[in-house]
């Protein structure tokens, strides 16, 4: 049964997590009663492996035990099996469930897919893991822009052909204007990184307010107006109904020829067909993509054949410290919940981000 004491919180670990990090949660917030049955969780294959080994399966009895634990929780550490249907079942079977924390920074898509009612969304607080991934994703964005600026495709091709060519000029980040689309945790970290390199940073955001390292912030409605100023564009946006195909054919029609594009947000923010055409005709000189519209990227997708595209299999967020950082965030949020304070990264359940 879930805890009836307002002074304690029964937390069921619903996603793969090591015993070390389960113990860390209890140590950081002693008012947590941590329930972690490793036999019911798929083994982790690498740090940040929140889905676990795909070969794992539960027997009928084990599945019944797993669901019984979830049905007695005050809070869930992760969405069970990263399955919207399992989340829906958990919310409806457990009227005492108060809080669900998603492992993804963009966990809103999973919660939205659960199809919960407005009353259910109001009863259960949802929070995301935005923050722990920001540094690694910002560094990938910088890496992608540097790869375009320093002619990585040409260098790789010449090395493969054993060609020592004539010299050529390369672009310099400190002389660039970088447009960061989305100024959440990842976007703000990205902006600071580029500003530290000497770049001029323009930010695009729903809320127009000053941000460290950003020389100018404009609203989303002005994206097409300012995109032509950018030598590089970095998208850090979450995937929502409002952001779908925000980087549209119209936007790519306004870019400076040869612009560098990096995406460390969500793939459906980009009209991928428009991006491919822009890559083919040179409007976009280089793209570094950690995310794409359909994942895994189909083997026949044109992006694979473009020499001016760098593709990462949605792995840029992973780092060895991810599980610890998320555990620390969860523990801090548990303290806030128990003390009656607002959660960090509480999900907007209208736009689901």
mmCIF file of C-alpha atoms in Angstrom:
data_model
loop_
_atom_site.group_PDB
_atom_site.id
_atom_site.type_symbol
_atom_site.label_atom_id
_atom_site.label_comp_id
_atom_site.label_asym_id
_atom_site.label_seq_id
_atom_site.Cartn_x
_atom_site.Cartn_y
_atom_site.Cartn_z
ATOM 1 C CA UNK A 1 0.000 0.000 0.000
ATOM 2 C CA UNK A 2 1.076 3.583 -0.571
ATOM 3 C CA UNK A 3 2.248 5.561 2.442
ATOM 4 C CA UNK A 4 -0.440 7.246 4.516
ATOM 5 C CA UNK A 5 2.103 9.432 6.287
ATOM 6 C CA UNK A 6 2.569 12.947 4.930
ATOM 7 C CA UNK A 7 6.111 12.826 6.332
ATOM 8 C CA UNK A 8 7.336 9.937 4.158
ATOM 9 C CA UNK A 9 7.200 8.932 0.508
ATOM 10 C CA UNK A 10 7.096 5.369 -0.789
ATOM 11 C CA UNK A 11 9.072 5.400 -4.057
ATOM 12 C CA UNK A 12 8.978 2.446 -6.419
ATOM 13 C CA UNK A 13 11.857 2.214 -8.882
ATOM 14 C CA UNK A 14 10.074 1.531 -12.157
ATOM 15 C CA UNK A 15 13.075 1.834 -14.494
ATOM 16 C CA UNK A 16 16.525 0.192 -14.426
ATOM 17 C CA UNK A 17 18.686 1.675 -11.682
ATOM 18 C CA UNK A 18 21.682 0.254 -9.844
ATOM 19 C CA UNK A 19 21.572 -0.597 -6.148
ATOM 20 C CA UNK A 20 24.242 2.081 -5.676
ATOM 21 C CA UNK A 21 21.951 4.798 -6.976
ATOM 22 C CA UNK A 22 18.924 3.426 -5.113
ATOM 23 C CA UNK A 23 20.987 3.783 -1.936
ATOM 24 C CA UNK A 24 21.976 7.291 -2.986
ATOM 25 C CA UNK A 25 18.306 8.309 -3.155
ATOM 26 C CA UNK A 26 17.681 7.083 0.383
ATOM 27 C CA UNK A 27 20.822 8.777 1.653
ATOM 28 C CA UNK A 28 20.024 12.126 0.064
ATOM 29 C CA UNK A 29 16.436 12.161 1.359
ATOM 30 C CA UNK A 30 16.000 9.907 4.434
ATOM 31 C CA UNK A 31 12.216 10.318 4.346
ATOM 32 C CA UNK A 32 12.036 8.111 1.235
ATOM 33 C CA UNK A 33 11.080 4.445 1.467
ATOM 34 C CA UNK A 34 12.782 3.052 -1.625
ATOM 35 C CA UNK A 35 11.347 -0.097 -3.192
ATOM 36 C CA UNK A 36 13.717 -1.562 -5.785
ATOM 37 C CA UNK A 37 13.409 -5.205 -6.838
ATOM 38 C CA UNK A 38 16.236 -5.806 -9.306
ATOM 39 C CA UNK A 39 14.727 -9.137 -10.347
ATOM 40 C CA UNK A 40 11.747 -7.272 -11.806
ATOM 41 C CA UNK A 41 13.810 -4.722 -13.749
ATOM 42 C CA UNK A 42 15.649 -5.303 -17.044
ATOM 43 C CA UNK A 43 19.432 -5.173 -16.595
ATOM 44 C CA UNK A 44 21.188 -1.993 -17.682
ATOM 45 C CA UNK A 45 23.579 -2.338 -20.622
ATOM 46 C CA UNK A 46 25.268 1.037 -20.194
ATOM 47 C CA UNK A 47 24.913 4.227 -18.101
ATOM 48 C CA UNK A 48 21.620 5.947 -18.754
ATOM 49 C CA UNK A 49 20.030 2.761 -20.146
ATOM 50 C CA UNK A 50 16.559 3.471 -18.830
ATOM 51 C CA UNK A 51 14.867 0.868 -21.023
ATOM 52 C CA UNK A 52 17.318 -1.923 -20.157
ATOM 53 C CA UNK A 53 18.101 -5.091 -22.054
ATOM 54 C CA UNK A 54 15.386 -5.615 -24.721
ATOM 55 C CA UNK A 55 15.739 -9.383 -24.299
ATOM 56 C CA UNK A 56 14.361 -9.106 -20.752
ATOM 57 C CA UNK A 57 10.834 -10.293 -20.054
ATOM 58 C CA UNK A 58 8.797 -11.025 -16.945
ATOM 59 C CA UNK A 59 6.810 -14.122 -16.205
ATOM 60 C CA UNK A 60 3.113 -13.690 -15.502
ATOM 61 C CA UNK A 61 3.778 -13.915 -11.772
ATOM 62 C CA UNK A 62 6.638 -11.422 -11.934
ATOM 63 C CA UNK A 63 4.527 -8.986 -13.940
ATOM 64 C CA UNK A 64 1.806 -9.287 -11.317
ATOM 65 C CA UNK A 65 4.351 -8.582 -8.557
ATOM 66 C CA UNK A 66 5.763 -5.607 -10.485
ATOM 67 C CA UNK A 67 2.325 -4.067 -10.955
ATOM 68 C CA UNK A 68 1.456 -4.665 -7.303
ATOM 69 C CA UNK A 69 4.538 -2.690 -6.241
ATOM 70 C CA UNK A 70 3.602 0.152 -8.583
ATOM 71 C CA UNK A 71 0.043 0.133 -7.300
ATOM 72 C CA UNK A 72 1.341 0.736 -3.760
ATOM 73 C CA UNK A 73 3.607 3.654 -4.649
ATOM 74 C CA UNK A 74 3.345 7.295 -3.675
ATOM 75 C CA UNK A 75 5.872 8.107 -6.402
ATOM 76 C CA UNK A 76 7.408 6.361 -9.389
ATOM 77 C CA UNK A 77 11.045 6.735 -10.373
ATOM 78 C CA UNK A 78 10.534 6.453 -14.121
ATOM 79 C CA UNK A 79 7.630 5.412 -16.316
ATOM 80 C CA UNK A 80 7.150 1.640 -16.007
ATOM 81 C CA UNK A 81 8.892 -0.003 -18.971
ATOM 82 C CA UNK A 82 8.847 3.430 -20.678
ATOM 83 C CA UNK A 83 5.389 2.374 -21.838
ATOM 84 C CA UNK A 84 2.549 4.935 -21.990
ATOM 85 C CA UNK A 85 -0.007 2.137 -21.599
ATOM 86 C CA UNK A 86 1.739 0.958 -18.415
ATOM 87 C CA UNK A 87 1.720 4.519 -17.109
ATOM 88 C CA UNK A 88 -2.000 4.833 -17.820
ATOM 89 C CA UNK A 89 -2.674 1.559 -15.997
ATOM 90 C CA UNK A 90 -0.558 2.702 -13.022
ATOM 91 C CA UNK A 91 -2.341 6.028 -12.645
ATOM 92 C CA UNK A 92 -5.781 4.438 -12.857
ATOM 93 C CA UNK A 93 -4.987 1.496 -10.567
ATOM 94 C CA UNK A 94 -3.359 3.605 -7.857
ATOM 95 C CA UNK A 95 -5.437 6.513 -6.501
ATOM 96 C CA UNK A 96 -2.636 7.250 -4.011
ATOM 97 C CA UNK A 97 -0.028 7.931 -6.676
ATOM 98 C CA UNK A 98 1.181 11.514 -6.244
ATOM 99 C CA UNK A 99 4.183 11.917 -8.499
ATOM 100 C CA UNK A 100 5.897 10.376 -11.537
ATOM 101 C CA UNK A 101 9.391 11.429 -12.589
ATOM 102 C CA UNK A 102 10.455 10.701 -16.177
ATOM 103 C CA UNK A 103 14.029 9.799 -17.047
ATOM 104 C CA UNK A 104 13.952 11.803 -20.275
ATOM 105 C CA UNK A 105 14.350 15.562 -20.404
ATOM 106 C CA UNK A 106 11.547 15.446 -22.978
ATOM 107 C CA UNK A 107 9.334 12.974 -21.154
ATOM 108 C CA UNK A 108 6.212 14.899 -22.074
ATOM 109 C CA UNK A 109 5.679 12.830 -25.208
ATOM 110 C CA UNK A 110 5.427 9.653 -23.129
ATOM 111 C CA UNK A 111 2.959 11.207 -20.695
ATOM 112 C CA UNK A 112 0.871 12.644 -23.516
ATOM 113 C CA UNK A 113 0.744 9.246 -25.223
ATOM 114 C CA UNK A 114 -0.733 7.736 -22.047
ATOM 115 C CA UNK A 115 -4.000 9.539 -22.813
ATOM 116 C CA UNK A 116 -4.731 10.500 -19.217
ATOM 117 C CA UNK A 117 -7.816 12.524 -18.386
ATOM 118 C CA UNK A 118 -7.566 16.137 -17.186
ATOM 119 C CA UNK A 119 -8.496 14.977 -13.678
ATOM 120 C CA UNK A 120 -5.735 12.361 -13.716
ATOM 121 C CA UNK A 121 -3.203 14.893 -14.967
ATOM 122 C CA UNK A 122 -4.231 17.243 -12.179
ATOM 123 C CA UNK A 123 -4.041 14.535 -9.500
ATOM 124 C CA UNK A 124 -0.553 13.247 -10.351
ATOM 125 C CA UNK A 125 2.422 15.598 -10.616
ATOM 126 C CA UNK A 126 4.826 14.818 -13.452
ATOM 127 C CA UNK A 127 8.413 16.021 -13.651
ATOM 128 C CA UNK A 128 11.240 15.511 -16.128
ATOM 129 C CA UNK A 129 14.988 15.008 -16.014
ATOM 130 C CA UNK A 130 15.787 18.261 -17.790
ATOM 131 C CA UNK A 131 19.201 19.517 -16.680
ATOM 132 C CA UNK A 132 21.486 16.483 -16.280
ATOM 133 C CA UNK A 133 21.763 16.113 -20.065
ATOM 134 C CA UNK A 134 22.363 19.785 -20.828
ATOM 135 C CA UNK A 135 26.162 19.808 -20.709
ATOM 136 C CA UNK A 136 26.721 16.838 -22.995
ATOM 137 C CA UNK A 137 24.107 18.011 -25.497
ATOM 138 C CA UNK A 138 25.536 21.536 -25.559
ATOM 139 C CA UNK A 139 28.984 20.061 -26.230
ATOM 140 C CA UNK A 140 27.577 17.974 -29.095
ATOM 141 C CA UNK A 141 26.029 21.124 -30.566
ATOM 142 C CA UNK A 142 29.413 22.839 -30.355
ATOM 143 C CA UNK A 143 31.084 19.767 -31.871
ATOM 144 C CA UNK A 144 28.604 19.775 -34.769
ATOM 145 C CA UNK A 145 29.158 23.471 -35.476
ATOM 146 C CA UNK A 146 32.935 23.024 -35.284
ATOM 147 C CA UNK A 147 32.711 20.023 -37.621
ATOM 148 C CA UNK A 148 30.953 22.200 -40.186
ATOM 149 C CA UNK A 149 33.195 25.197 -39.638
ATOM 150 C CA UNK A 150 36.397 23.154 -39.905
ATOM 151 C CA UNK A 151 35.396 21.167 -43.025
ATOM 152 C CA UNK A 152 35.161 17.744 -41.356
ATOM 153 C CA UNK A 153 33.524 15.999 -44.376
ATOM 154 C CA UNK A 154 36.257 17.249 -46.720
ATOM 155 C CA UNK A 155 39.015 16.300 -44.296
ATOM 156 C CA UNK A 156 37.599 12.794 -43.890
ATOM 157 C CA UNK A 157 37.191 12.344 -47.653
ATOM 158 C CA UNK A 158 40.757 13.495 -48.357
ATOM 159 C CA UNK A 159 42.157 11.229 -45.683
ATOM 160 C CA UNK A 160 40.276 8.238 -47.116
ATOM 161 C CA UNK A 161 41.620 9.087 -50.597
ATOM 162 C CA UNK A 162 45.147 9.795 -49.247
ATOM 163 C CA UNK A 163 44.999 13.258 -50.814
ATOM 164 C CA UNK A 164 47.135 16.180 -49.574
ATOM 165 C CA UNK A 165 45.364 19.067 -51.276
ATOM 166 C CA UNK A 166 45.947 22.758 -51.585
ATOM 167 C CA UNK A 167 45.080 24.714 -48.434
ATOM 168 C CA UNK A 168 41.747 26.450 -47.865
ATOM 169 C CA UNK A 169 40.208 28.801 -45.325
ATOM 170 C CA UNK A 170 38.080 27.552 -42.453
ATOM 171 C CA UNK A 171 35.393 29.359 -40.501
ATOM 172 C CA UNK A 172 35.926 30.517 -36.933
ATOM 173 C CA UNK A 173 33.261 30.143 -34.244
ATOM 174 C CA UNK A 174 34.326 33.365 -32.532
ATOM 175 C CA UNK A 175 33.346 35.259 -35.683
ATOM 176 C CA UNK A 176 29.950 33.582 -36.024
ATOM 177 C CA UNK A 177 26.412 34.506 -35.142
ATOM 178 C CA UNK A 178 24.766 31.426 -33.640
ATOM 179 C CA UNK A 179 20.985 31.160 -33.447
ATOM 180 C CA UNK A 180 19.852 28.959 -30.542
ATOM 181 C CA UNK A 181 16.228 27.914 -31.001
ATOM 182 C CA UNK A 182 14.780 27.093 -27.595
ATOM 183 C CA UNK A 183 16.186 28.499 -24.353
ATOM 184 C CA UNK A 184 15.343 25.804 -21.838
ATOM 185 C CA UNK A 185 18.068 24.074 -19.830
ATOM 186 C CA UNK A 186 19.824 22.736 -22.917
ATOM 187 C CA UNK A 187 19.457 25.959 -24.868
ATOM 188 C CA UNK A 188 20.773 28.156 -22.063
ATOM 189 C CA UNK A 189 23.788 25.875 -21.569
ATOM 190 C CA UNK A 190 24.405 25.871 -25.327
ATOM 191 C CA UNK A 191 24.192 29.654 -25.476
ATOM 192 C CA UNK A 192 26.726 30.059 -22.665
ATOM 193 C CA UNK A 193 29.125 27.658 -24.380
ATOM 194 C CA UNK A 194 29.039 29.507 -27.698
ATOM 195 C CA UNK A 195 29.261 32.891 -25.984
ATOM 196 C CA UNK A 196 32.367 31.677 -24.145
ATOM 197 C CA UNK A 197 33.860 30.847 -27.558
ATOM 198 C CA UNK A 198 33.298 34.454 -28.600
ATOM 199 C CA UNK A 199 30.259 33.913 -30.831
ATOM 200 C CA UNK A 200 27.342 36.322 -30.938
ATOM 201 C CA UNK A 201 24.272 34.390 -29.806
ATOM 202 C CA UNK A 202 20.675 35.135 -30.738
ATOM 203 C CA UNK A 203 17.978 33.175 -28.912
ATOM 204 C CA UNK A 204 14.497 32.206 -30.045
ATOM 205 C CA UNK A 205 12.065 31.387 -27.263
ATOM 206 C CA UNK A 206 8.384 31.416 -26.381
ATOM 207 C CA UNK A 207 9.129 33.801 -23.517
ATOM 208 C CA UNK A 208 11.228 36.816 -24.421
ATOM 209 C CA UNK A 209 13.469 37.567 -21.449
ATOM 210 C CA UNK A 210 17.205 38.164 -20.921
ATOM 211 C CA UNK A 211 19.431 35.046 -20.880
ATOM 212 C CA UNK A 212 23.108 34.874 -19.934
ATOM 213 C CA UNK A 213 25.321 34.774 -23.005
ATOM 214 C CA UNK A 214 22.519 35.762 -25.396
ATOM 215 C CA UNK A 215 22.793 39.166 -27.017
ATOM 216 C CA UNK A 216 19.197 39.211 -28.275
ATOM 217 C CA UNK A 217 16.111 37.109 -27.539
ATOM 218 C CA UNK A 218 13.169 37.102 -29.943
ATOM 219 C CA UNK A 219 9.833 35.335 -29.925
ATOM 220 C CA UNK A 220 9.142 32.176 -31.888
ATOM 221 C CA UNK A 221 6.971 34.178 -34.270
ATOM 222 C CA UNK A 222 10.122 36.023 -35.430
ATOM 223 C CA UNK A 223 12.176 32.926 -36.253
ATOM 224 C CA UNK A 224 11.946 33.397 -40.023
ATOM 225 C CA UNK A 225 12.890 37.078 -39.601
ATOM 226 C CA UNK A 226 16.169 36.449 -37.747
ATOM 227 C CA UNK A 227 17.315 33.120 -39.202
ATOM 228 C CA UNK A 228 19.075 34.865 -42.089
ATOM 229 C CA UNK A 229 21.533 36.484 -39.638
ATOM 230 C CA UNK A 230 22.854 33.125 -38.436
ATOM 231 C CA UNK A 231 26.053 31.396 -39.488
ATOM 232 C CA UNK A 232 24.931 28.422 -37.407
ATOM 233 C CA UNK A 233 21.551 27.288 -36.073
ATOM 234 C CA UNK A 234 21.140 25.015 -33.064
ATOM 235 C CA UNK A 235 17.738 23.537 -32.204
ATOM 236 C CA UNK A 236 17.237 22.426 -28.607
ATOM 237 C CA UNK A 237 13.442 22.396 -28.723
ATOM 238 C CA UNK A 238 11.226 19.712 -27.180
ATOM 239 C CA UNK A 239 8.750 17.892 -29.378
ATOM 240 C CA UNK A 240 5.249 19.305 -28.868
ATOM 241 C CA UNK A 241 2.269 20.156 -31.044
ATOM 242 C CA UNK A 242 3.454 23.783 -31.057
ATOM 243 C CA UNK A 243 7.023 22.986 -32.119
ATOM 244 C CA UNK A 244 6.303 20.361 -34.781
ATOM 245 C CA UNK A 245 7.987 21.442 -38.058
ATOM 246 C CA UNK A 246 8.778 24.834 -36.586
ATOM 247 C CA UNK A 247 11.991 24.668 -38.626
ATOM 248 C CA UNK A 248 9.982 24.623 -41.804
ATOM 249 C CA UNK A 249 10.489 25.023 -45.534
ATOM 250 C CA UNK A 250 9.794 28.728 -45.058
ATOM 251 C CA UNK A 251 12.536 29.001 -42.431
ATOM 252 C CA UNK A 252 15.108 27.112 -44.523
ATOM 253 C CA UNK A 253 14.259 29.416 -47.448
ATOM 254 C CA UNK A 254 15.497 32.378 -45.379
ATOM 255 C CA UNK A 255 18.846 30.989 -44.175
ATOM 256 C CA UNK A 256 22.260 32.358 -45.076
ATOM 257 C CA UNK A 257 23.765 30.083 -47.786
ATOM 258 C CA UNK A 258 26.082 27.499 -46.237
ATOM 259 C CA UNK A 259 24.621 27.809 -42.730
ATOM 260 C CA UNK A 260 25.532 25.048 -40.263
ATOM 261 C CA UNK A 261 22.630 23.292 -38.542
ATOM 262 C CA UNK A 262 22.659 21.187 -35.364
ATOM 263 C CA UNK A 263 19.725 19.458 -33.698
ATOM 264 C CA UNK A 264 19.978 18.219 -30.111
ATOM 265 C CA UNK A 265 16.287 18.652 -29.277
ATOM 266 C CA UNK A 266 13.690 16.521 -31.034
ATOM 267 C CA UNK A 267 13.565 15.373 -34.642
ATOM 268 C CA UNK A 268 9.957 16.314 -35.369
ATOM 269 C CA UNK A 269 10.762 19.988 -34.758
ATOM 270 C CA UNK A 270 12.344 19.936 -38.219
ATOM 271 C CA UNK A 271 10.595 19.497 -41.556
ATOM 272 C CA UNK A 272 13.086 16.820 -42.557
ATOM 273 C CA UNK A 273 12.206 16.902 -46.260
ATOM 274 C CA UNK A 274 12.880 20.648 -46.319
ATOM 275 C CA UNK A 275 16.177 20.140 -44.493
ATOM 276 C CA UNK A 276 17.286 17.496 -46.997
ATOM 277 C CA UNK A 277 16.560 19.802 -49.919
ATOM 278 C CA UNK A 278 18.460 22.622 -48.213
ATOM 279 C CA UNK A 279 21.438 20.279 -47.658
ATOM 280 C CA UNK A 280 21.378 19.223 -51.302
ATOM 281 C CA UNK A 281 21.323 22.742 -52.727
ATOM 282 C CA UNK A 282 23.832 24.224 -50.284
ATOM 283 C CA UNK A 283 21.558 26.478 -48.267
ATOM 284 C CA UNK A 284 22.597 24.295 -45.347
ATOM 285 C CA UNK A 285 26.285 23.553 -45.710
ATOM 286 C CA UNK A 286 26.512 20.999 -42.933
ATOM 287 C CA UNK A 287 24.177 19.362 -40.404
ATOM 288 C CA UNK A 288 25.010 17.543 -37.183
ATOM 289 C CA UNK A 289 21.963 15.580 -36.039
ATOM 290 C CA UNK A 290 21.582 13.722 -32.764
ATOM 291 C CA UNK A 291 17.863 13.313 -33.443
ATOM 292 C CA UNK A 292 15.784 12.703 -36.576
ATOM 293 C CA UNK A 293 12.094 12.518 -37.408
ATOM 294 C CA UNK A 294 11.896 8.704 -37.306
ATOM 295 C CA UNK A 295 14.201 6.757 -35.010
ATOM 296 C CA UNK A 296 15.978 4.509 -35.787
ATOM 297 C CA UNK A 297 16.639 6.327 -39.057
ATOM 298 C CA UNK A 298 15.452 3.996 -41.862
ATOM 299 C CA UNK A 299 18.238 2.504 -43.967
ATOM 300 C CA UNK A 300 16.808 4.060 -47.143
ATOM 301 C CA UNK A 301 16.549 7.596 -45.722
ATOM 302 C CA UNK A 302 18.336 10.166 -47.933
ATOM 303 C CA UNK A 303 20.192 11.597 -44.938
ATOM 304 C CA UNK A 304 22.500 8.561 -44.952
ATOM 305 C CA UNK A 305 23.721 9.416 -48.446
ATOM 306 C CA UNK A 306 24.544 13.069 -47.836
ATOM 307 C CA UNK A 307 28.253 13.700 -47.264
ATOM 308 C CA UNK A 308 27.529 16.963 -45.449
ATOM 309 C CA UNK A 309 25.555 15.288 -42.650
ATOM 310 C CA UNK A 310 26.827 13.877 -39.359
ATOM 311 C CA UNK A 311 24.399 11.452 -37.717
ATOM 312 C CA UNK A 312 24.449 10.427 -34.065
ATOM 313 C CA UNK A 313 22.013 7.662 -32.974
ATOM 314 C CA UNK A 314 20.391 9.839 -30.288
ATOM 315 C CA UNK A 315 23.345 9.163 -28.015
ATOM 316 C CA UNK A 316 24.746 12.647 -27.411
ATOM 317 C CA UNK A 317 22.927 13.026 -24.078
ATOM 318 C CA UNK A 318 24.477 9.944 -22.489
ATOM 319 C CA UNK A 319 27.368 10.295 -20.090
ATOM 320 C CA UNK A 320 28.777 8.228 -17.231
ATOM 321 C CA UNK A 321 27.323 10.563 -14.592
ATOM 322 C CA UNK A 322 23.765 10.625 -15.938
ATOM 323 C CA UNK A 323 22.250 8.149 -13.464
ATOM 324 C CA UNK A 324 23.809 9.929 -10.485
ATOM 325 C CA UNK A 325 22.693 13.352 -11.696
ATOM 326 C CA UNK A 326 19.113 12.202 -12.266
ATOM 327 C CA UNK A 327 19.064 10.523 -8.834
ATOM 328 C CA UNK A 328 20.254 13.762 -7.245
ATOM 329 C CA UNK A 329 17.567 15.711 -9.103
ATOM 330 C CA UNK A 330 14.895 13.236 -8.003
ATOM 331 C CA UNK A 331 16.022 13.391 -4.369
ATOM 332 C CA UNK A 332 15.968 17.195 -4.430
ATOM 333 C CA UNK A 333 12.465 17.083 -5.878
ATOM 334 C CA UNK A 334 11.342 14.548 -3.279
ATOM 335 C CA UNK A 335 12.475 16.949 -0.575
ATOM 336 C CA UNK A 336 10.501 19.731 -2.234
ATOM 337 C CA UNK A 337 7.382 17.569 -2.526
ATOM 338 C CA UNK A 338 7.557 16.507 1.112
ATOM 339 C CA UNK A 339 8.111 20.113 2.185
ATOM 340 C CA UNK A 340 5.173 21.379 0.137
ATOM 341 C CA UNK A 341 7.268 23.240 -2.442
ATOM 342 C CA UNK A 342 6.937 23.356 -6.234
ATOM 343 C CA UNK A 343 8.757 20.624 -8.142
ATOM 344 C CA UNK A 344 11.757 21.398 -10.311
ATOM 345 C CA UNK A 345 10.942 20.658 -13.973
ATOM 346 C CA UNK A 346 7.254 20.105 -13.270
ATOM 347 C CA UNK A 347 5.683 19.174 -16.573
ATOM 348 C CA UNK A 348 3.261 21.459 -18.357
ATOM 349 C CA UNK A 349 0.441 18.991 -19.073
ATOM 350 C CA UNK A 350 -1.129 21.249 -21.678
ATOM 351 C CA UNK A 351 1.835 21.370 -24.059
ATOM 352 C CA UNK A 352 3.565 18.356 -22.407
ATOM 353 C CA UNK A 353 7.077 19.666 -21.908
#
